[in-house]
PDB file of C-alpha atoms in Angstrom:
ATOM      1  CA  MET A  28     -80.235-229.859 -54.392  1.00 37.00           C
ATOM      2  CA  PHE A  29     -80.332-233.728 -54.616  1.00 33.00           C
ATOM      3  CA  VAL A  30     -82.420-233.917 -51.626  1.00 35.00           C
ATOM      4  CA  LEU A  31     -84.904-230.721 -52.694  1.00 34.00           C
ATOM      5  CA  GLY A  32     -85.238-232.961 -55.851  1.00 38.00           C
ATOM      6  CA  ILE A  33     -86.802-235.913 -54.064  1.00 34.00           C
ATOM      7  CA  VAL A  34     -88.891-233.989 -51.528  1.00 38.00           C
ATOM      8  CA  SER A  35     -92.438-233.027 -52.455  1.00 43.00           C
ATOM      9  CA  SER A  36     -93.331-229.093 -52.002  1.00 43.00           C
ATOM     10  CA  GLY A  37     -95.942-230.268 -49.105  1.00 46.00           C
ATOM     11  CA  ASN A  38     -93.151-231.953 -47.165  1.00 46.00           C
ATOM     12  CA  LEU A  39     -90.663-229.364 -47.758  1.00 41.00           C
ATOM     13  CA  ALA A  40     -92.990-226.877 -46.044  1.00 43.00           C
ATOM     14  CA  ARG A  41     -93.412-229.170 -43.270  1.00 48.00           C
ATOM     15  CA  MET A  42     -89.813-229.987 -42.955  1.00 42.00           C
ATOM     16  CA  LEU A  43     -89.236-226.135 -42.790  1.00 40.00           C
ATOM     17  CA  ARG A  44     -92.018-225.526 -39.878  1.00 45.00           C
ATOM     18  CA  THR A  45     -90.187-228.160 -38.060  1.00 39.00           C
ATOM     19  CA  LEU A  46     -87.099-226.534 -38.175  1.00 41.00           C
ATOM     20  CA  ILE A  47     -88.155-223.070 -37.302  1.00 37.00           C
ATOM     21  CA  THR A  48     -89.980-224.551 -34.530  1.00 35.00           C
ATOM     22  CA  ALA A  49     -86.968-226.192 -33.251  1.00 36.00           C
ATOM     23  CA  SER A  50     -84.949-223.235 -33.540  1.00 38.00           C
ATOM     24  CA  VAL A  51     -87.535-221.140 -31.608  1.00 33.00           C
ATOM     25  CA  LEU A  52     -87.414-223.607 -28.654  1.00 32.00           C
ATOM     26  CA  LEU A  53     -83.590-223.468 -28.429  1.00 34.00           C
ATOM     27  CA  VAL A  54     -83.554-219.687 -28.401  1.00 33.00           C
ATOM     28  CA  SER A  55     -86.006-219.886 -25.397  1.00 32.00           C
ATOM     29  CA  SER A  56     -84.019-222.360 -23.789  1.00 32.00           C
ATOM     30  CA  LEU A  57     -81.116-220.437 -24.199  1.00 32.00           C
ATOM     31  CA  ALA A  58     -82.608-217.431 -22.638  1.00 34.00           C
ATOM     32  CA  GLY A  59     -83.971-219.305 -19.909  1.00 34.00           C
ATOM     33  CA  ALA A  60     -80.484-220.573 -18.824  1.00 32.00           C
ATOM     34  CA  GLN A  61     -79.079-216.974 -19.340  1.00 33.00           C
ATOM     35  CA  THR A  62     -81.826-216.012 -16.498  1.00 36.00           C
ATOM     36  CA  ASN A  63     -81.914-218.920 -14.365  1.00 40.00           C
ATOM     37  CA  PRO A  64     -82.580-217.800 -10.914  1.00 59.00           C
ATOM     38  CA  SER A  65     -79.955-219.700  -9.132  1.00 65.00           C
ATOM     39  CA  THR A  66     -77.283-217.668  -7.373  1.00 72.00           C
ATOM     40  CA  PRO A  67     -74.203-217.864  -9.362  1.00 71.00           C
ATOM     41  CA  ASP A  68     -70.645-218.423  -7.647  1.00 68.00           C
ATOM     42  CA  ALA A  69     -69.223-215.477  -6.473  1.00 63.00           C
ATOM     43  CA  PRO A  70     -66.220-213.614  -8.912  1.00 64.00           C
ATOM     44  CA  ARG A  71     -62.615-214.540  -8.093  1.00 62.00           C
ATOM     45  CA  GLN A  72     -61.687-212.474  -5.403  1.00 55.00           C
ATOM     46  CA  ALA A  73     -58.646-209.795  -5.995  1.00 59.00           C
ATOM     47  CA  ASN A  74     -57.231-206.940  -4.785  1.00 65.00           C
ATOM     48  CA  THR A  75     -60.076-206.945  -1.703  1.00 67.00           C
ATOM     49  CA  PRO A  76     -59.313-204.117   0.449  1.00 70.00           C
ATOM     50  CA  THR A  77     -57.671-205.226   3.914  1.00 77.00           C
ATOM     51  CA  ASP A  78     -59.468-204.220   6.990  1.00 88.00           C
ATOM     52  CA  ALA A  79     -58.377-200.655   8.315  1.00 85.00           C
ATOM     53  CA  PRO A  80     -58.072-200.148  12.179  1.00 91.00           C
ATOM     54  CA  LEU A  81     -61.056-199.164  13.927  1.00 96.00           C
ATOM     55  CA  ASN A  82     -61.178-196.061  15.946  1.00 97.00           C
ATOM     56  CA  PRO A  83     -62.295-196.745  19.184  1.00 96.00           C
ATOM     57  CA  LYS A  84     -63.710-193.635  20.524  1.00 97.00           C
ATOM     58  CA  VAL A  85     -66.447-193.457  18.229  1.00 98.00           C
ATOM     59  CA  SER A  86     -69.279-196.107  17.532  1.00 98.00           C
ATOM     60  CA  THR A  87     -68.933-198.723  14.140  1.00 98.00           C
ATOM     61  CA  VAL A  88     -71.342-199.685  12.028  1.00 98.00           C
ATOM     62  CA  PHE A  89     -70.671-203.515  10.793  1.00 98.00           C
ATOM     63  CA  ILE A  90     -71.771-204.899   7.646  1.00 98.00           C
ATOM     64  CA  VAL A  91     -72.539-208.617   7.425  1.00 98.00           C
ATOM     65  CA  GLY A  92     -73.447-210.261   4.150  1.00 98.00           C
ATOM     66  CA  ASP A  93     -72.206-211.888   0.969  1.00 97.00           C
ATOM     67  CA  SER A  94     -70.322-210.683  -2.197  1.00 95.00           C
ATOM     68  CA  THR A  95     -73.325-208.469  -2.902  1.00 97.00           C
ATOM     69  CA  ALA A  96     -71.809-206.371   0.076  1.00 97.00           C
ATOM     70  CA  ARG A  97     -68.167-206.947  -0.624  1.00 96.00           C
ATOM     71  CA  ASN A  98     -66.416-208.553  -3.969  1.00 92.00           C
ATOM     72  CA  GLY A  99     -63.041-207.628  -4.992  1.00 84.00           C
ATOM     73  CA  ALA A 100     -61.802-203.988  -4.904  1.00 82.00           C
ATOM     74  CA  ASP A 101     -65.155-202.359  -5.396  1.00 91.00           C
ATOM     75  CA  LEU A 102     -67.739-204.232  -6.561  1.00 95.00           C
ATOM     76  CA  GLY A 103     -69.680-204.886  -3.563  1.00 96.00           C
ATOM     77  CA  TRP A 104     -72.112-202.136  -2.048  1.00 98.00           C
ATOM     78  CA  GLY A 105     -70.244-202.115   1.499  1.00 97.00           C
ATOM     79  CA  ASP A 106     -67.317-200.791  -0.486  1.00 95.00           C
ATOM     80  CA  HIS A 107     -69.074-197.609  -1.223  1.00 97.00           C
ATOM     81  CA  PHE A 108     -70.825-197.119   2.159  1.00 98.00           C
ATOM     82  CA  ALA A 109     -68.069-195.156   4.159  1.00 97.00           C
ATOM     83  CA  PRO A 110     -68.067-192.161   1.554  1.00 97.00           C
ATOM     84  CA  LEU A 111     -71.671-191.501   2.582  1.00 98.00           C
ATOM     85  CA  PHE A 112     -70.839-191.025   6.323  1.00 98.00           C
ATOM     86  CA  ASP A 113     -68.940-188.681   8.523  1.00 98.00           C
ATOM     87  CA  THR A 114     -66.319-190.961   9.647  1.00 97.00           C
ATOM     88  CA  THR A 115     -65.078-188.538  11.901  1.00 97.00           C
ATOM     89  CA  ARG A 116     -68.338-189.718  13.921  1.00 98.00           C
ATOM     90  CA  ILE A 117     -68.528-193.116  13.102  1.00 98.00           C
ATOM     91  CA  ASN A 118     -66.370-196.185  11.747  1.00 98.00           C
ATOM     92  CA  VAL A 119     -67.738-198.140   8.670  1.00 98.00           C
ATOM     93  CA  ALA A 120     -66.518-201.566   8.617  1.00 98.00           C
ATOM     94  CA  ASN A 121     -67.297-203.939   5.986  1.00 97.00           C
ATOM     95  CA  ARG A 122     -66.828-207.203   7.094  1.00 97.00           C
ATOM     96  CA  ALA A 123     -69.316-209.081   4.451  1.00 97.00           C
ATOM     97  CA  MET A 124     -67.360-212.181   2.435  1.00 96.00           C
ATOM     98  CA  ALA A 125     -67.788-213.476  -0.442  1.00 95.00           C
ATOM     99  CA  GLY A 126     -69.768-216.498  -1.131  1.00 95.00           C
ATOM    100  CA  ARG A 127     -71.214-217.097   2.380  1.00 97.00           C
ATOM    101  CA  SER A 128     -74.451-217.717   3.898  1.00 98.00           C
ATOM    102  CA  SER A 129     -76.080-217.023   7.468  1.00 98.00           C
ATOM    103  CA  ARG A 130     -74.722-220.579   8.178  1.00 98.00           C
ATOM    104  CA  THR A 131     -71.192-220.528   6.613  1.00 98.00           C
ATOM    105  CA  TYR A 132     -70.344-216.846   8.055  1.00 98.00           C
ATOM    106  CA  ILE A 133     -70.757-218.281  11.369  1.00 98.00           C
ATOM    107  CA  ASN A 134     -69.426-221.423  10.692  1.00 97.00           C
ATOM    108  CA  GLU A 135     -66.048-220.283   9.735  1.00 97.00           C
ATOM    109  CA  GLY A 136     -65.724-218.052  12.582  1.00 97.00           C
ATOM    110  CA  ARG A 137     -66.293-214.829  11.007  1.00 98.00           C
ATOM    111  CA  TRP A 138     -68.948-213.750  13.062  1.00 98.00           C
ATOM    112  CA  ASP A 139     -66.687-214.611  16.177  1.00 98.00           C
ATOM    113  CA  ARG A 140     -64.205-212.031  14.917  1.00 98.00           C
ATOM    114  CA  VAL A 141     -66.644-209.127  13.984  1.00 98.00           C
ATOM    115  CA  LEU A 142     -68.147-209.950  17.845  1.00 98.00           C
ATOM    116  CA  ALA A 143     -64.741-209.433  18.927  1.00 98.00           C
ATOM    117  CA  GLU A 144     -64.520-206.219  17.632  1.00 97.00           C
ATOM    118  CA  MET A 145     -68.211-204.915  18.574  1.00 98.00           C
ATOM    119  CA  LYS A 146     -68.631-202.807  21.945  1.00 98.00           C
ATOM    120  CA  PRO A 147     -71.669-201.347  23.238  1.00 98.00           C
ATOM    121  CA  GLY A 148     -73.122-198.353  21.143  1.00 98.00           C
ATOM    122  CA  ASP A 149     -72.239-200.139  17.645  1.00 98.00           C
ATOM    123  CA  PHE A 150     -74.618-201.161  14.854  1.00 98.00           C
ATOM    124  CA  VAL A 151     -74.628-204.442  12.596  1.00 98.00           C
ATOM    125  CA  LEU A 152     -76.204-204.188   9.148  1.00 98.00           C
ATOM    126  CA  ILE A 153     -77.352-207.992   8.706  1.00 98.00           C
ATOM    127  CA  GLN A 154     -77.947-208.930   5.025  1.00 98.00           C
ATOM    128  CA  MET A 155     -77.971-212.573   4.252  1.00 98.00           C
ATOM    129  CA  GLY A 156     -80.117-214.711   1.517  1.00 97.00           C
ATOM    130  CA  HIS A 157     -78.335-214.910  -1.671  1.00 96.00           C
ATOM    131  CA  ASN A 158     -76.409-218.066  -0.900  1.00 96.00           C
ATOM    132  CA  ASP A 159     -78.666-219.686   1.814  1.00 97.00           C
ATOM    133  CA  GLY A 160     -80.738-221.645  -1.015  1.00 96.00           C
ATOM    134  CA  GLY A 161     -77.581-223.816  -1.559  1.00 96.00           C
ATOM    135  CA  ASP A 162     -76.430-227.249  -0.868  1.00 97.00           C
ATOM    136  CA  LEU A 163     -76.701-228.416   3.032  1.00 98.00           C
ATOM    137  CA  GLY A 164     -73.639-231.019   2.112  1.00 97.00           C
ATOM    138  CA  GLY A 165     -71.253-232.006  -0.522  1.00 96.00           C
ATOM    139  CA  ALA A 166     -68.714-229.859  -2.455  1.00 95.00           C
ATOM    140  CA  LYS A 167     -70.036-226.724  -1.479  1.00 95.00           C
ATOM    141  CA  PRO A 168     -72.352-226.962   1.883  1.00 97.00           C
ATOM    142  CA  ARG A 169     -73.762-223.177   2.392  1.00 97.00           C
ATOM    143  CA  GLY A 170     -77.651-223.822   2.217  1.00 98.00           C
ATOM    144  CA  THR A 171     -79.939-223.420   5.210  1.00 98.00           C
ATOM    145  CA  LEU A 172     -83.338-224.965   5.431  1.00 98.00           C
ATOM    146  CA  LYS A 173     -86.003-222.741   4.134  1.00 97.00           C
ATOM    147  CA  GLY A 174     -88.252-221.126   6.982  1.00 98.00           C
ATOM    148  CA  ILE A 175     -87.796-219.591  10.276  1.00 98.00           C
ATOM    149  CA  GLY A 176     -88.718-222.420  12.579  1.00 98.00           C
ATOM    150  CA  GLU A 177     -86.682-224.394  14.902  1.00 98.00           C
ATOM    151  CA  GLU A 178     -86.357-227.467  12.475  1.00 98.00           C
ATOM    152  CA  THR A 179     -83.030-228.994  11.903  1.00 98.00           C
ATOM    153  CA  GLN A 180     -81.323-231.567   9.860  1.00 98.00           C
ATOM    154  CA  ASP A 181     -78.000-233.390  10.618  1.00 98.00           C
ATOM    155  CA  VAL A 182     -75.938-233.417   7.495  1.00 98.00           C
ATOM    156  CA  PRO A 183     -72.559-235.272   7.502  1.00 98.00           C
ATOM    157  CA  GLN A 184     -69.797-233.106   6.025  1.00 98.00           C
ATOM    158  CA  THR A 185     -66.845-233.635   3.935  1.00 97.00           C
ATOM    159  CA  THR A 186     -65.293-230.425   3.464  1.00 95.00           C
ATOM    160  CA  GLY A 187     -65.207-227.086   5.080  1.00 93.00           C
ATOM    161  CA  PRO A 188     -64.337-226.355   8.833  1.00 95.00           C
ATOM    162  CA  LEU A 189     -66.712-229.182   9.883  1.00 96.00           C
ATOM    163  CA  ALA A 190     -65.389-231.572   7.324  1.00 97.00           C
ATOM    164  CA  GLY A 191     -65.499-235.614   8.949  1.00 97.00           C
ATOM    165  CA  LYS A 192     -68.452-234.410  11.255  1.00 97.00           C
ATOM    166  CA  VAL A 193     -72.008-234.506  11.397  1.00 98.00           C
ATOM    167  CA  GLU A 194     -73.316-230.970  11.308  1.00 98.00           C
ATOM    168  CA  THR A 195     -76.939-229.860  12.845  1.00 98.00           C
ATOM    169  CA  VAL A 196     -78.187-227.393  10.143  1.00 98.00           C
ATOM    170  CA  HIS A 197     -80.920-224.815  11.225  1.00 98.00           C
ATOM    171  CA  THR A 198     -83.206-222.719   9.166  1.00 98.00           C
ATOM    172  CA  TYR A 199     -82.472-219.405   7.643  1.00 98.00           C
ATOM    173  CA  GLY A 200     -84.405-217.917  10.562  1.00 98.00           C
ATOM    174  CA  TRP A 201     -82.685-219.654  13.530  1.00 98.00           C
ATOM    175  CA  TYR A 202     -79.349-218.003  12.073  1.00 98.00           C
ATOM    176  CA  ILE A 203     -80.560-214.712  11.726  1.00 98.00           C
ATOM    177  CA  ARG A 204     -81.962-214.927  15.184  1.00 98.00           C
ATOM    178  CA  LYS A 205     -78.656-215.713  16.458  1.00 98.00           C
ATOM    179  CA  TYR A 206     -76.909-212.611  14.777  1.00 98.00           C
ATOM    180  CA  ILE A 207     -79.524-210.337  16.419  1.00 98.00           C
ATOM    181  CA  ALA A 208     -79.162-212.128  20.006  1.00 98.00           C
ATOM    182  CA  ASP A 209     -75.091-211.869  19.911  1.00 98.00           C
ATOM    183  CA  THR A 210     -75.547-208.108  18.854  1.00 98.00           C
ATOM    184  CA  ARG A 211     -77.834-207.285  21.703  1.00 98.00           C
ATOM    185  CA  ALA A 212     -75.854-209.132  23.934  1.00 98.00           C
ATOM    186  CA  LYS A 213     -72.981-206.875  23.201  1.00 98.00           C
ATOM    187  CA  GLY A 214     -74.629-203.904  23.945  1.00 98.00           C
ATOM    188  CA  ALA A 215     -74.906-202.743  19.836  1.00 98.00           C
ATOM    189  CA  THR A 216     -77.936-202.546  17.913  1.00 98.00           C
ATOM    190  CA  PRO A 217     -79.023-204.964  14.927  1.00 98.00           C
ATOM    191  CA  ILE A 218     -80.499-203.563  11.700  1.00 98.00           C
ATOM    192  CA  LEU A 219     -81.823-205.956   9.046  1.00 98.00           C
ATOM    193  CA  LEU A 220     -81.514-205.552   5.117  1.00 98.00           C
ATOM    194  CA  THR A 221     -83.558-206.590   2.836  1.00 98.00           C
ATOM    195  CA  CYS A 222     -81.686-208.757  -0.067  1.00 97.00           C
ATOM    196  CA  THR A 223     -80.209-206.477  -2.891  1.00 98.00           C
ATOM    197  CA  ILE A 224     -81.980-206.909  -6.086  1.00 98.00           C
ATOM    198  CA  ARG A 225     -81.326-209.462  -8.860  1.00 98.00           C
ATOM    199  CA  ASN A 226     -81.643-208.724 -12.468  1.00 98.00           C
ATOM    200  CA  ILE A 227     -84.157-210.849 -13.333  1.00 98.00           C
ATOM    201  CA  TRP A 228     -87.308-209.669 -15.243  1.00 98.00           C
ATOM    202  CA  LYS A 229     -90.592-211.249 -16.098  1.00 97.00           C
ATOM    203  CA  ASP A 230     -93.318-209.443 -17.804  1.00 97.00           C
ATOM    204  CA  GLY A 231     -91.464-206.196 -17.914  1.00 97.00           C
ATOM    205  CA  GLN A 232     -91.379-206.388 -13.966  1.00 98.00           C
ATOM    206  CA  ILE A 233     -88.066-206.801 -12.267  1.00 98.00           C
ATOM    207  CA  GLU A 234     -88.061-209.471  -9.200  1.00 98.00           C
ATOM    208  CA  ARG A 235     -88.390-207.662  -6.115  1.00 97.00           C
ATOM    209  CA  ASP A 236     -88.186-210.936  -3.821  1.00 96.00           C
ATOM    210  CA  MET A 237     -85.764-213.865  -4.507  1.00 93.00           C
ATOM    211  CA  GLY A 238     -87.529-215.949  -1.606  1.00 94.00           C
ATOM    212  CA  TYR A 239     -86.385-214.128   1.657  1.00 97.00           C
ATOM    213  CA  ARG A 240     -88.440-211.223   1.806  1.00 96.00           C
ATOM    214  CA  ASP A 241     -91.503-212.633   3.663  1.00 97.00           C
ATOM    215  CA  PHE A 242     -88.839-214.210   6.310  1.00 98.00           C
ATOM    216  CA  GLU A 243     -86.749-211.274   7.004  1.00 98.00           C
ATOM    217  CA  LEU A 244     -90.019-209.113   7.586  1.00 98.00           C
ATOM    218  CA  GLN A 245     -91.420-211.639  10.024  1.00 98.00           C
ATOM    219  CA  ILE A 246     -88.183-212.088  12.035  1.00 98.00           C
ATOM    220  CA  ALA A 247     -88.069-208.338  12.067  1.00 98.00           C
ATOM    221  CA  ALA A 248     -91.607-208.024  13.748  1.00 98.00           C
ATOM    222  CA  ALA A 249     -91.162-210.851  15.880  1.00 98.00           C
ATOM    223  CA  GLN A 250     -87.580-209.991  17.135  1.00 98.00           C
ATOM    224  CA  HIS A 251     -88.805-206.211  17.236  1.00 98.00           C
ATOM    225  CA  VAL A 252     -85.642-205.486  14.819  1.00 98.00           C
ATOM    226  CA  PRO A 253     -85.597-202.686  12.362  1.00 98.00           C
ATOM    227  CA  ILE A 254     -85.839-203.458   8.969  1.00 98.00           C
ATOM    228  CA  ALA A 255     -84.218-201.157   5.970  1.00 98.00           C
ATOM    229  CA  ASP A 256     -85.740-202.402   2.874  1.00 98.00           C
ATOM    230  CA  MET A 257     -83.340-201.205   0.382  1.00 98.00           C
ATOM    231  CA  ALA A 258     -84.848-203.685  -2.078  1.00 98.00           C
ATOM    232  CA  SER A 259     -87.584-202.124  -2.414  1.00 98.00           C
ATOM    233  CA  VAL A 260     -85.837-198.593  -3.197  1.00 98.00           C
ATOM    234  CA  ALA A 261     -83.347-200.585  -5.441  1.00 98.00           C
ATOM    235  CA  ALA A 262     -86.266-202.326  -7.465  1.00 98.00           C
ATOM    236  CA  ASP A 263     -87.917-198.887  -7.934  1.00 98.00           C
ATOM    237  CA  ARG A 264     -84.806-197.318  -9.256  1.00 98.00           C
ATOM    238  CA  LEU A 265     -83.961-200.304 -11.670  1.00 98.00           C
ATOM    239  CA  GLN A 266     -87.856-200.422 -12.647  1.00 98.00           C
ATOM    240  CA  ALA A 267     -87.335-196.960 -13.756  1.00 98.00           C
ATOM    241  CA  LEU A 268     -84.028-197.336 -15.562  1.00 98.00           C
ATOM    242  CA  GLY A 269     -85.927-200.504 -17.285  1.00 98.00           C
ATOM    243  CA  PRO A 270     -84.300-203.656 -18.716  1.00 98.00           C
ATOM    244  CA  GLU A 271     -81.882-202.231 -21.319  1.00 97.00           C
ATOM    245  CA  LYS A 272     -80.141-199.747 -18.568  1.00 98.00           C
ATOM    246  CA  THR A 273     -80.426-202.155 -15.711  1.00 98.00           C
ATOM    247  CA  ALA A 274     -78.381-204.894 -17.598  1.00 98.00           C
ATOM    248  CA  ALA A 275     -75.463-202.548 -17.966  1.00 97.00           C
ATOM    249  CA  LEU A 276     -74.932-202.233 -14.373  1.00 98.00           C
ATOM    250  CA  PHE A 277     -74.927-206.189 -14.118  1.00 97.00           C
ATOM    251  CA  PRO A 278     -71.742-206.936 -16.354  1.00 95.00           C
ATOM    252  CA  ILE A 279     -70.831-210.319 -14.699  1.00 92.00           C
ATOM    253  CA  ASP A 280     -74.106-211.795 -14.025  1.00 95.00           C
ATOM    254  CA  HIS A 281     -77.545-211.274 -12.982  1.00 96.00           C
ATOM    255  CA  THR A 282     -76.603-211.158  -9.068  1.00 96.00           C
ATOM    256  CA  HIS A 283     -72.901-209.321  -8.834  1.00 96.00           C
ATOM    257  CA  SER A 284     -73.371-205.612 -10.034  1.00 96.00           C
ATOM    258  CA  SER A 285     -70.454-203.424 -11.553  1.00 97.00           C
ATOM    259  CA  ALA A 286     -68.640-200.788  -9.237  1.00 96.00           C
ATOM    260  CA  GLU A 287     -71.438-198.335 -10.597  1.00 98.00           C
ATOM    261  CA  GLY A 288     -74.211-200.674  -9.517  1.00 98.00           C
ATOM    262  CA  ALA A 289     -72.548-201.326  -6.106  1.00 98.00           C
ATOM    263  CA  ALA A 290     -72.457-197.469  -5.501  1.00 98.00           C
ATOM    264  CA  LEU A 291     -75.873-197.142  -6.276  1.00 98.00           C
ATOM    265  CA  ASN A 292     -76.850-199.730  -3.933  1.00 98.00           C
ATOM    266  CA  ALA A 293     -75.192-198.179  -1.135  1.00 98.00           C
ATOM    267  CA  ARG A 294     -76.882-195.079  -1.730  1.00 98.00           C
ATOM    268  CA  ASP A 295     -80.395-197.415  -1.854  1.00 98.00           C
ATOM    269  CA  VAL A 296     -79.180-198.869   1.835  1.00 98.00           C
ATOM    270  CA  ALA A 297     -78.714-195.084   2.974  1.00 98.00           C
ATOM    271  CA  VAL A 298     -82.164-193.953   1.907  1.00 98.00           C
ATOM    272  CA  ALA A 299     -83.809-197.061   3.009  1.00 98.00           C
ATOM    273  CA  LEU A 300     -82.143-196.093   6.599  1.00 98.00           C
ATOM    274  CA  VAL A 301     -83.368-192.493   6.610  1.00 98.00           C
ATOM    275  CA  MET A 302     -86.832-193.771   5.749  1.00 98.00           C
ATOM    276  CA  ILE A 303     -87.114-196.022   8.917  1.00 98.00           C
ATOM    277  CA  HIS A 304     -85.754-192.874  10.912  1.00 98.00           C
ATOM    278  CA  SER A 305     -82.532-195.351  12.018  1.00 98.00           C
ATOM    279  CA  PRO A 306     -79.925-193.376  14.411  1.00 98.00           C
ATOM    280  CA  LEU A 307     -77.809-193.891  11.699  1.00 98.00           C
ATOM    281  CA  ALA A 308     -79.016-191.581   9.333  1.00 98.00           C
ATOM    282  CA  ALA A 309     -77.844-188.831  11.908  1.00 98.00           C
ATOM    283  CA  TYR A 310     -74.287-189.985  10.794  1.00 98.00           C
ATOM    284  CA  LEU A 311     -74.667-189.611   6.936  1.00 98.00           C
ATOM    285  CA  LYS A 312     -73.163-186.593   5.342  1.00 97.00           C
ATOM    286  CA  PRO A 313     -75.561-183.881   4.314  1.00 93.00           C
TER     287      PRO A 313
END
């Protein structure tokens, strides 16, 4: 009351306008922070299923990816993929790992373990990108060089399997081509998948590309590899749902979905495979 008594009505009006403007800017800032397009850390992994033995008499489809494909017990789409298939005729092996990029999946020896399981006639679904924009070194060195060329950068590492060494980091495209070449060398079929869609909206439209789509398409064309565009299938579905209903499928953050969202992503992958007439479509349940 004392302050109001010594402030003129004109000055008071200007003060109120300033406070209102500041409040609007603060709300806008907070809203922007909530939709930051950077990739969040994968949720803590608990109750992750152990890998079941594979039937050596039938072909296997391997899933190589990150937490969007395997996240805890059932929050990755790969955990909902097997029920879509006739598993008496084909194995479904989800070998994705939360928090990995196309680079770190290889560096940690995970890709070598998949290759050890692989045999002629198998299939490999390759979906990487969510973590490839990370740092090249430091506490969490998982990023790759942007692009698909042969550029490299030598980076001293202080943590992880290459701690104490200088690592030659390659482009995203280089790592994806390695997956393709190694798969073909085993007599198996590589199939690229576009990245899962994030719950990020702008001007009423959901994000359809997190920065790797063109790279994926270029690699697929140059390497004559099929690419299943599950991102477009998922984006169309989520756009039809709208922001409010889509948000319910992403209770953790804008990248990681609920179990229901993961199941829907699995169906989107299956639809995308059918759309490109993949041989895998023949193994889907009616």
